[in-house]
Short mmCIF file of C-alpha atoms in Angstrom, two decimals:
data_model
loop_
_atom_site.label_atom_id
_atom_site.label_comp_id
_atom_site.label_asym_id
_atom_site.label_seq_id
_atom_site.Cartn_x
_atom_site.Cartn_y
_atom_site.Cartn_z
CA MET A 1041 173.94 -47.65 -28.83
CA ASP A 1042 175.91 -44.06 -28.97
CA HIS A 1043 173.41 -41.27 -27.67
CA SER A 1044 176.25 -39.15 -27.32
CA ALA A 1045 174.77 -36.52 -29.69
CA HIS A 1046 173.18 -34.87 -26.85
CA PRO A 1047 173.55 -35.22 -23.15
CA SER A 1048 169.96 -36.31 -22.63
CA GLY A 1049 170.02 -38.58 -25.67
CA LEU A 1050 167.66 -36.33 -27.24
CA LEU A 1051 168.37 -33.76 -30.06
CA GLU A 1052 166.66 -30.74 -29.73
CA ALA A 1053 165.45 -28.56 -33.02
CA SER A 1054 168.49 -26.49 -32.89
CA ASP A 1055 170.49 -30.11 -33.86
CA VAL A 1056 168.62 -30.54 -37.36
CA GLY A 1057 171.80 -30.01 -38.80
CA SER A 1058 171.18 -29.28 -43.08
CA GLN A 1059 167.70 -30.71 -43.18
CA LYS A 1060 165.95 -27.66 -42.33
CA GLU A 1061 166.31 -26.60 -46.01
CA ARG A 1062 166.23 -30.01 -47.65
CA VAL A 1063 163.99 -30.24 -50.38
CA VAL A 1064 162.99 -33.78 -52.07
CA THR A 1065 160.98 -33.16 -55.27
CA GLU A 1066 158.21 -35.41 -56.62
CA GLU A 1067 160.61 -36.48 -59.14
CA GLU A 1068 162.99 -37.92 -56.81
CA TRP A 1069 160.29 -39.79 -55.02
CA LEU A 1070 158.91 -41.19 -58.38
CA GLU A 1071 162.58 -42.42 -59.45
CA LYS A 1072 162.75 -43.96 -56.20
CA TRP A 1073 159.83 -46.44 -57.07
CA GLU A 1074 161.32 -46.89 -60.79
CA MET A 1075 164.63 -47.89 -59.34
CA GLY A 1076 163.64 -49.83 -56.44
CA ASN A 1077 165.10 -47.57 -54.35
CA ILE A 1078 162.35 -48.68 -51.57
CA GLY A 1079 164.44 -49.72 -48.48
CA PHE A 1080 161.49 -47.59 -46.30
CA HIS A 1081 159.19 -50.53 -47.73
CA LYS A 1082 158.31 -53.26 -45.01
CA GLU A 1083 157.55 -56.61 -46.98
CA GLU A 1084 156.45 -57.75 -43.35
CA GLY A 1085 154.90 -54.47 -42.21
CA ASN A 1086 155.37 -52.49 -39.04
CA PRO A 1087 155.13 -54.79 -35.90
CA LEU A 1088 154.05 -51.53 -33.99
CA LEU A 1089 150.62 -51.70 -35.76
CA GLN A 1090 149.94 -55.22 -34.77
CA LYS A 1091 151.26 -54.21 -30.88
CA TYR A 1092 149.04 -51.17 -30.68
CA LEU A 1093 146.36 -52.11 -32.97
CA ASP A 1094 143.94 -52.10 -30.42
CA VAL A 1095 144.84 -47.98 -29.61
CA LEU A 1096 144.06 -47.81 -33.35
CA LEU A 1097 140.65 -49.33 -33.10
CA ASN A 1098 139.83 -48.70 -29.41
CA GLY A 1099 136.83 -51.20 -29.55
CA ARG A 1100 135.53 -50.34 -32.66
CA SER A 1101 134.48 -52.00 -36.11
CA GLY A 1102 134.16 -50.86 -39.44
CA LEU A 1103 136.35 -47.99 -39.22
CA ARG A 1104 137.73 -45.61 -42.14
CA ILE A 1105 141.33 -45.89 -41.73
CA PHE A 1106 143.73 -42.89 -43.72
CA PHE A 1107 147.00 -44.08 -44.80
CA PRO A 1108 149.19 -41.06 -46.07
CA LEU A 1109 151.89 -41.59 -48.79
CA CYS A 1110 150.83 -45.05 -48.34
CA GLY A 1111 153.30 -46.70 -51.24
CA LYS A 1112 152.28 -50.11 -50.96
CA ALA A 1113 152.00 -50.78 -47.49
CA VAL A 1114 150.85 -54.37 -46.74
CA GLU A 1115 149.07 -53.49 -43.55
CA MET A 1116 146.48 -51.89 -46.07
CA LYS A 1117 145.16 -55.08 -46.89
CA TRP A 1118 145.47 -56.63 -43.29
CA LEU A 1119 143.24 -53.53 -41.82
CA ALA A 1120 140.74 -54.36 -44.83
CA ASP A 1121 140.27 -57.79 -44.25
CA MET A 1122 139.19 -57.07 -40.71
CA GLY A 1123 136.54 -55.18 -42.27
CA HIS A 1124 137.50 -51.49 -42.32
CA SER A 1125 137.77 -49.38 -45.12
CA VAL A 1126 140.79 -48.11 -46.32
CA VAL A 1127 141.93 -45.20 -48.17
CA GLY A 1128 145.66 -43.85 -49.05
CA VAL A 1129 147.34 -41.38 -51.14
CA GLU A 1130 150.51 -41.94 -52.83
CA ILE A 1131 152.04 -39.84 -55.79
CA SER A 1132 153.70 -43.25 -57.37
CA GLU A 1133 150.99 -44.75 -59.62
CA GLN A 1134 153.22 -47.92 -60.05
CA ALA A 1135 153.57 -48.37 -55.95
CA VAL A 1136 149.38 -48.16 -56.08
CA LYS A 1137 149.64 -50.55 -58.86
CA ASP A 1138 152.18 -53.05 -57.43
CA PHE A 1139 150.17 -52.92 -54.10
CA PHE A 1140 147.04 -54.42 -56.20
CA SER A 1141 149.28 -57.07 -57.83
CA GLU A 1142 151.13 -58.23 -55.20
CA HIS A 1143 148.24 -59.04 -53.11
CA SER A 1144 146.05 -60.28 -56.26
CA LEU A 1145 143.22 -57.88 -56.11
CA PRO A 1146 141.18 -56.86 -58.70
CA TYR A 1147 140.77 -53.33 -59.20
CA CYS A 1148 139.43 -50.55 -61.42
CA GLU A 1149 140.78 -46.77 -62.17
CA GLU A 1150 138.77 -43.79 -62.63
CA PRO A 1151 139.96 -40.01 -62.63
CA VAL A 1152 139.10 -37.91 -59.86
CA PRO A 1153 136.73 -34.89 -60.98
CA GLU A 1154 138.48 -32.42 -58.18
CA ILE A 1155 141.84 -32.92 -58.83
CA SER A 1156 143.38 -32.66 -62.35
CA GLY A 1157 145.41 -35.56 -63.40
CA ALA A 1158 144.86 -37.27 -60.41
CA LYS A 1159 143.63 -41.26 -60.06
CA MET A 1160 141.74 -43.38 -57.98
CA PHE A 1161 142.18 -46.95 -57.88
CA GLN A 1162 139.81 -48.94 -55.83
CA SER A 1163 139.58 -52.66 -54.90
CA THR A 1164 136.70 -54.33 -56.58
CA SER A 1165 135.40 -55.16 -53.24
CA GLY A 1166 135.16 -51.41 -52.84
CA ASN A 1167 137.25 -51.98 -49.13
CA ILE A 1168 140.36 -50.23 -50.33
CA SER A 1169 140.60 -46.96 -52.15
CA LEU A 1170 144.13 -45.44 -53.09
CA TYR A 1171 144.39 -41.87 -54.79
CA CYS A 1172 147.47 -41.12 -56.75
CA CYS A 1173 147.99 -37.30 -56.67
CA SER A 1174 149.79 -34.92 -54.14
CA MET A 1175 148.44 -35.71 -50.76
CA TYR A 1176 147.94 -31.68 -50.58
CA ASP A 1177 145.18 -31.80 -53.26
CA LEU A 1178 143.19 -33.75 -51.11
CA SER A 1179 140.18 -32.32 -48.81
CA SER A 1180 137.55 -33.63 -46.53
CA SER A 1181 135.17 -32.62 -49.25
CA ILE A 1182 136.84 -35.27 -51.71
CA VAL A 1183 137.88 -38.15 -49.14
CA GLY A 1184 135.63 -37.71 -46.26
CA LYS A 1185 136.69 -37.63 -42.82
CA PHE A 1186 138.48 -40.72 -40.73
CA ASP A 1187 138.09 -42.51 -37.75
CA GLY A 1188 141.84 -43.53 -37.94
CA VAL A 1189 145.39 -42.71 -39.43
CA TRP A 1190 148.34 -44.85 -39.74
CA ASP A 1191 151.27 -42.37 -40.54
CA ARG A 1192 154.39 -44.56 -40.52
CA GLY A 1193 157.04 -43.02 -43.30
CA ALA A 1194 154.74 -40.15 -44.29
CA LEU A 1195 155.86 -37.26 -42.00
CA VAL A 1196 159.15 -38.10 -41.72
CA ALA A 1197 158.90 -37.83 -45.69
CA VAL A 1198 157.43 -34.59 -45.86
CA ASN A 1199 160.02 -31.93 -46.60
CA PRO A 1200 160.70 -30.09 -43.37
CA CYS A 1201 159.40 -26.85 -44.90
CA ASP A 1202 155.77 -28.21 -45.59
CA ARG A 1203 155.43 -30.00 -42.01
CA GLN A 1204 153.05 -27.28 -40.95
CA ARG A 1205 150.98 -27.83 -44.12
CA TYR A 1206 150.87 -31.56 -43.43
CA ALA A 1207 149.86 -31.42 -39.99
CA SER A 1208 147.05 -28.86 -40.86
CA LEU A 1209 145.94 -31.50 -43.94
CA MET A 1210 145.90 -34.56 -41.44
CA ILE A 1211 143.92 -32.70 -38.39
CA SER A 1212 141.74 -31.50 -40.90
CA LEU A 1213 140.96 -34.98 -42.02
CA VAL A 1214 140.28 -36.69 -39.06
CA GLU A 1215 136.88 -37.30 -36.91
CA LYS A 1216 136.43 -36.30 -33.83
CA ASN A 1217 137.67 -39.37 -31.09
CA SER A 1218 139.40 -40.69 -34.22
CA SER A 1219 142.93 -42.31 -33.18
CA TYR A 1220 146.20 -41.16 -34.71
CA LEU A 1221 149.08 -43.38 -34.96
CA LEU A 1222 152.42 -41.78 -35.99
CA VAL A 1223 155.66 -43.14 -36.43
CA THR A 1224 158.82 -41.30 -36.52
CA VAL A 1225 162.28 -41.52 -36.69
CA SER A 1226 165.37 -40.39 -34.64
CA TYR A 1227 168.97 -40.28 -35.35
CA ASP A 1228 171.67 -37.41 -35.56
CA PRO A 1229 170.61 -35.24 -38.86
CA ASN A 1230 174.22 -34.27 -39.09
CA LYS A 1231 175.35 -37.59 -40.12
CA HIS A 1232 172.55 -37.90 -42.73
CA LYS A 1233 170.79 -35.82 -45.02
CA GLY A 1234 167.37 -37.42 -45.37
CA PRO A 1235 165.18 -39.05 -46.05
CA PRO A 1236 163.70 -39.93 -43.82
CA PHE A 1237 163.63 -36.63 -41.75
CA TYR A 1238 164.58 -36.48 -38.16
CA VAL A 1239 161.70 -34.87 -36.51
CA PRO A 1240 162.19 -32.76 -33.15
CA GLU A 1241 159.90 -33.73 -30.35
CA SER A 1242 159.63 -29.91 -29.89
CA GLU A 1243 158.52 -30.00 -33.56
CA ILE A 1244 155.95 -32.46 -32.93
CA LYS A 1245 154.87 -30.02 -29.75
CA SER A 1246 154.46 -26.97 -32.14
CA LEU A 1247 152.51 -29.24 -34.86
CA PHE A 1248 150.25 -31.14 -32.63
CA GLY A 1249 150.43 -29.25 -29.45
CA ASN A 1250 147.19 -27.36 -29.68
CA CYS A 1251 145.28 -31.04 -29.58
CA CYS A 1252 146.87 -33.44 -27.94
CA GLU A 1253 149.08 -34.69 -25.03
CA ILE A 1254 151.89 -37.35 -25.16
CA ARG A 1255 152.71 -40.35 -23.01
CA CYS A 1256 155.52 -42.51 -23.62
CA LEU A 1257 155.17 -46.55 -24.02
CA GLU A 1258 158.09 -47.92 -25.36
CA LYS A 1259 161.31 -47.62 -27.01
CA VAL A 1260 162.23 -49.09 -30.30
CA ASP A 1261 165.70 -49.75 -31.66
CA ASP A 1262 165.60 -49.96 -35.50
CA PHE A 1263 169.06 -49.16 -36.16
CA SER A 1264 170.27 -51.72 -39.09
CA GLU A 1265 173.36 -52.05 -41.41
CA ARG A 1266 171.61 -49.83 -43.93
CA HIS A 1267 171.56 -46.84 -40.94
CA LYS A 1268 175.50 -47.71 -40.14
CA GLN A 1269 176.26 -47.05 -44.02
CA TRP A 1270 174.52 -43.62 -43.89
CA GLY A 1271 177.12 -43.04 -41.12
CA LEU A 1272 174.77 -43.01 -38.24
CA ASP A 1273 175.73 -44.54 -34.82
CA TYR A 1274 171.97 -44.99 -33.82
CA PHE A 1275 168.33 -45.27 -35.41
CA LEU A 1276 165.44 -44.76 -33.32
CA GLU A 1277 161.68 -45.70 -34.51
CA PRO A 1278 158.25 -44.11 -33.44
CA LEU A 1279 158.59 -41.55 -31.32
CA GLN A 1280 161.06 -39.82 -28.90
CA VAL A 1281 164.40 -40.43 -29.75
CA ASP A 1282 164.21 -42.76 -26.90
CA ALA A 1283 160.27 -43.64 -26.94
CA VAL A 1284 157.02 -44.56 -28.36
CA CYS A 1285 154.49 -42.38 -26.61
CA LEU A 1286 150.68 -42.46 -25.66
CA ALA A 1287 148.70 -39.59 -24.60
CA PHE A 1288 145.39 -40.11 -23.35
CA CYS A 1289 142.34 -38.03 -22.52
CA ASN A 1290 139.40 -40.10 -23.06
CA SER A 1291 138.08 -40.84 -19.75
CA ALA A 1292 136.49 -37.37 -19.36
CA SER A 1293 132.87 -36.43 -19.80
CA PRO A 1294 132.17 -33.82 -22.60
CA THR A 1295 131.48 -31.18 -19.81
CA SER A 1296 134.89 -32.16 -18.30
CA SER A 1297 137.46 -29.30 -17.67
CA PRO A 1298 141.03 -29.72 -18.89
CA GLY A 1299 142.51 -30.10 -15.52
CA SER A 1300 139.94 -32.78 -14.76
CA VAL A 1301 141.26 -34.32 -17.98
CA ALA A 1302 144.33 -34.06 -16.99
CA ALA A 1303 143.55 -35.72 -13.77
CA ALA A 1304 141.54 -38.86 -15.46
CA VAL A 1305 144.65 -39.15 -17.31
CA GLN A 1306 147.27 -39.28 -14.52
CA THR A 1307 144.62 -41.82 -12.93
CA LEU A 1308 144.70 -44.02 -16.16
CA PHE A 1309 148.26 -44.19 -16.20
CA MET A 1310 149.16 -44.66 -12.77
CA GLY A 1311 152.12 -42.54 -13.21
CA HIS A 1312 153.76 -45.52 -14.77
CA TRP A 1313 154.97 -44.09 -18.03
CA PRO A 1314 156.65 -40.19 -18.03
CA CYS A 1315 154.59 -37.92 -19.66
CA THR A 1316 155.36 -35.20 -21.83
CA ARG A 1317 152.91 -32.50 -22.56
CA LEU A 1318 152.22 -30.97 -25.94
CA GLY A 1319 150.75 -27.72 -25.78
CA ARG A 1320 147.66 -27.57 -23.38
CA GLU A 1321 146.41 -30.44 -21.26
CA VAL A 1322 144.04 -31.30 -23.15
CA GLY A 1323 143.53 -31.67 -27.03
CA SER A 1324 140.71 -30.01 -28.79
CA CYS A 1325 140.37 -31.91 -32.04
CA CYS A 1326 141.27 -35.51 -31.99
CA LYS A 1327 142.28 -38.51 -30.51
CA LEU A 1328 146.20 -38.35 -31.61
CA VAL A 1329 148.25 -41.27 -31.39
CA LEU A 1330 151.82 -40.28 -32.23
CA SER A 1331 154.93 -42.04 -32.45
CA ILE A 1332 158.19 -39.98 -32.56
CA PRO A 1333 161.27 -41.70 -32.60
CA VAL A 1334 159.57 -44.34 -30.83
CA ASN A 1335 156.92 -43.31 -28.99
CA ILE A 1336 152.93 -43.43 -30.01
CA CYS A 1337 150.61 -40.75 -28.55
CA GLN A 1338 147.10 -40.84 -28.41
CA VAL A 1339 144.70 -38.01 -27.52
CA LYS A 1340 140.78 -37.79 -27.48
CA SER A 1341 138.76 -34.93 -27.67
CA TRP A 1342 137.22 -33.79 -24.72
CA GLN A 1343 134.62 -31.45 -26.18
#
């Protein structure tokens, strides 16, 4: 795998090529679903969620878990079958209906009074609710807050100019002590215009730096023939260009100082994984699990 695009194997924010100005419209996403151009959908689900499920659940049961830009992700049924309540948002009504039909799940459909033209599709069992609308129309007053988030294919699909808006929305929707698993991708953005979009580590810091700290867990190489056809030499999925990370700040007491929390983190991991700090030593809003080109990061509020 050739990482010569950057001497360290990592691309910086200045290397985002023409993607910074790239805008994909809702109509284009709808057309992808209508034409069946959905190579981003994984029929078998993403193995990273299974592998790091304990990080998302943290020993808890009966959680409310949010799937931004959910498509027809099979993981929604998997988590619902485990006893969790799943809420998703998706612009394509076809994707939502496909999800229910492909899993033979009966559902009901109703309007969302607070959002003009929006619909909510809910399984008759009540544990899966999918909103068909722009995700930016959602708020905690409409969908409530969540104990966990599985973001695979959402941040990387958001137009680069909308990332701050997206991050602010996500932070507003999570409870304290929640877990946020985020999978992103890494490749040379000068060779592919996206989506999925390359999200530099520096931008992850900018978006979530005030509320999380990151540790690297593993490296996932997802390069395939499809990516080769895009003209790419490598394609890394979930967290930073070469890894998946995890920031852990959950062993400090509510009265702990940031410094003591950082010390607790070092003790927890015994220095086995390299650490990349995102902003302050500890987060102030949530336990965040980020997966940049191959990283899963987790942060838990110490307040």
